[in-house]
Amino acid sequence: MTFDTLCISVGVFVKTMNVYSVFPTQSMDSHMRELLSFWIILTFFSSKTSGLACSSTLTNCCSDVNQSCFQVLPYSSSMLGGRALRILGLTLPPDGRLLCRFKGEIEQQGIIDEEGHPYCIAPLLYETGWISFDVSTDGTDFNRSGEYLSVHPSKADPTFEVTLVNSTLWQNYGTPNMAGQLRMTWNSSLIKSERVNVELWGYREVSRSPAGSSSLQAEISYLYSLGRNISNTGDFSFIPQPRERFSTWELGNIRITASPKSEGERNVQSLWSGGHVLAWHLEQSFRDDSSAWAQRKCLQWDDLERKLPDFLDELIDCPCSLAQARADTGRFHTDYSCNIEMGSVCTYHPGSVHCVRAVQASSSHGSGQQCCYDNTGALVLTGDSVGGSTPDRAHVWGSPPYGEPPRVPGFSHWLYDVTSFCYCCLWSDLCHIYLNHRPSTGCRRYQPPKAGVFGNLHFITFDGLSYTFSGRGEYYLLLSTDKNLSVQARTEQLKLKNGTLVRATQLSSVAMKENSSDVIEVRTAGDHLQVLRNQKILSFTEQRWMNLQGVFVFVPSPQNVTVIFSSGAAVELRLYDATMTATVLLLVEFSNLTLGLLGRMNSDPSDDLMTRSGEVISSNATLEEIFTFGAGWNISNMSSLFTYDSHYLLDSYFFPLSHDPAFVPAFSLPLKPDDPLAADMLSMCLGEGAQFCIHDTLISRSLAVGNATLRAHQHHQALMEALKPVVSCGWLPTPRNGKKNGTHYLQGKTLGFTCNEGYILYRSTERTCLKEGTWTGEQPYCFTDDKVGFFLGAFGSFSALVTMVITIKLHNRKQTRERKREPLEMVTQTQT
């Protein structure tokens, strides 16, 4: 029996109750074991709904699950709020009482529909992540708890978004040839009212502290209504007018609510538009001369930027190629506004086809890195194109603590990095000022991560050593005590489709944790992967990306999960024909700090088979010796990160030893000439990984299993190829009044330089990037004929002067040597 959701981890329960000392594993009576496992199972509850159970503990949840824990549907909402969250498993009279309290501080009245279904309205917040809340049905006792996921507005359900028709007109309204009506649309059925209000809300960051303090607070406020008590048709247009009083609010959102609600009332059911620059309501002077107005704003921003702390030095370098950027999943993630996979137009990065953003914001300033690439896969730099990679003072996804500027998701980025782009680059011709403060970082310091992989029965360590270990149990895939990172693997005996068990194992679950992060477990569940957070199943029906405590989880498909930790370490889990593989990506900072089945990462494969005691097993060891080595990396119950939420898991992994000493795999599998699988297998198992493909095909008697192994190995090889280190010599400027014939700055690339008509090139016409990371030749310059003559004449005079000085110095040295030699010669002559 399996359970979809649980209240409390068995591991936590056991540690709390100290059953390790009460019921020793080896001597536990079978009756006692059954009673204990049955009691533990009773603490779990199953649920077929999406969402997440409340953050439970032994005292506040498991005493009465149905009364104190609830789930909500939907389980996610934009951080702007306004979405009704239905509380599941609770029915109230339509005239009953319901009070909702979010984060222990935001209280509001709930809603009970005619059928008795209770709802809480998600509040407007300045943060993303799982938000806890409680409800009261008597107005006093908040004795029921739940959670919902607050997400970045760009990741919220688009069905609930107010669409700004012709976004270009909205963004540039008031500039030349940008006028007329502005239009918006929405799903009218989502507002349960015949008439609605259309409101404008603004965002800013203001000082709430005494004079002289630099502390800022985020503020989202109601400004004014664009339409009151209008018909809820799902379509509204208006001609905007300059608003002198509100023109200091340059960033905001449209909100639509039912007209019976008071204007500007917070935390009511509503629909929101995306954030945008409020060009359409700016003062009249903007419409009179938008370029001059924007130039003034750009220069003001320039002065402000000079006073703010520098954030560029703490940003990580970009990957040097598109292949590296897409493979380095621990540090970089697709920028959805410029995504080659979705065919999106890179509006703010013309000439680029794909951009990625650093997953983690910089530690001190909460800043973000953006890296963009052209159709050849080369990194695009702002020194060559306005569409180049630009870092951000405020990370677009925000960063903890989210509510503090400049770390507010979305809004801080728009305020610091997007409005200024409009001032300088879209509405005026001062883009060079913007790029001066947002220059591309380049990739000279970029170092790709190293990868270790566990696919089915086979391991490839971080240093590239391949071996086979087929133990049954739970083991340390990776252990780094210095970095407080633990990645654990669970294997189970391989079962064929006809139910036959064979003498081999396969990966079934991986659990991991770093420092004080949430515990993430990914396990097989039929034809898909299942993700658990702190022993609770996470649903990804609404969201593919979740930012959790100290860890991000990305699920692009049911067969693919990526777990990203704050250190930049990542674990990728993939499912190939029901066969699970795990790839661990580590940065160079982990060098010499790793142990476990994936070896010691130090570019030396000879010491990868290191036991717990520090003994190194030869890479030429027998399969039996390697089996003994792998068995030594089994985990203990006290250190286990796994969830045991079924009788099968308790009986198979929790109560027995974490390594099954009774299970002995098949070490040798000779290929018989008359084997009916031989022909098809040998035609399928070709190239890199062929030996693993053959091994798994024979042991499983399945071509599908062998093919899954081969595909997993090929994926790893492609990953290794993409993550190969490359040498960058850095950006070279184009000579003034000249041209540069390329923008590739990696080892082996040659750039040629020419001058415009009427100019002559001086110094190198070509420069080549060497493996040392330096360019051949000298930086070229372009001069007119007369300037070249003047320059050469001046250079000739300077050279003559230098020659004269050197000649005089040599003459003086010669005279000095002769004077020193004269007494010696006189002595010699006298002696003679």
Tab-separated table of C-alpha atoms in Angstrom, residues 203-204 243-251 281-282:
chain	number	residue	atom	x	y	z
A	203	TYR	CA	4.739	50.228	-6.986
A	204	ARG	CA	7.632	52.144	-5.454
A	243	ARG	CA	-1.760	62.503	-14.356
A	244	GLU	CA	0.514	65.158	-12.924
A	245	ARG	CA	-0.314	64.093	-9.379
A	246	PHE	CA	0.640	60.450	-9.954
A	247	SER	CA	3.423	60.815	-12.525
A	248	THR	CA	6.066	59.944	-9.918
A	249	TRP	CA	4.583	56.432	-9.928
A	250	GLU	CA	6.309	54.972	-12.967
A	251	LEU	CA	5.618	51.277	-12.423
A	281	HIS	CA	-0.155	58.336	-17.433
A	282	LEU	CA	3.054	60.380	-17.161
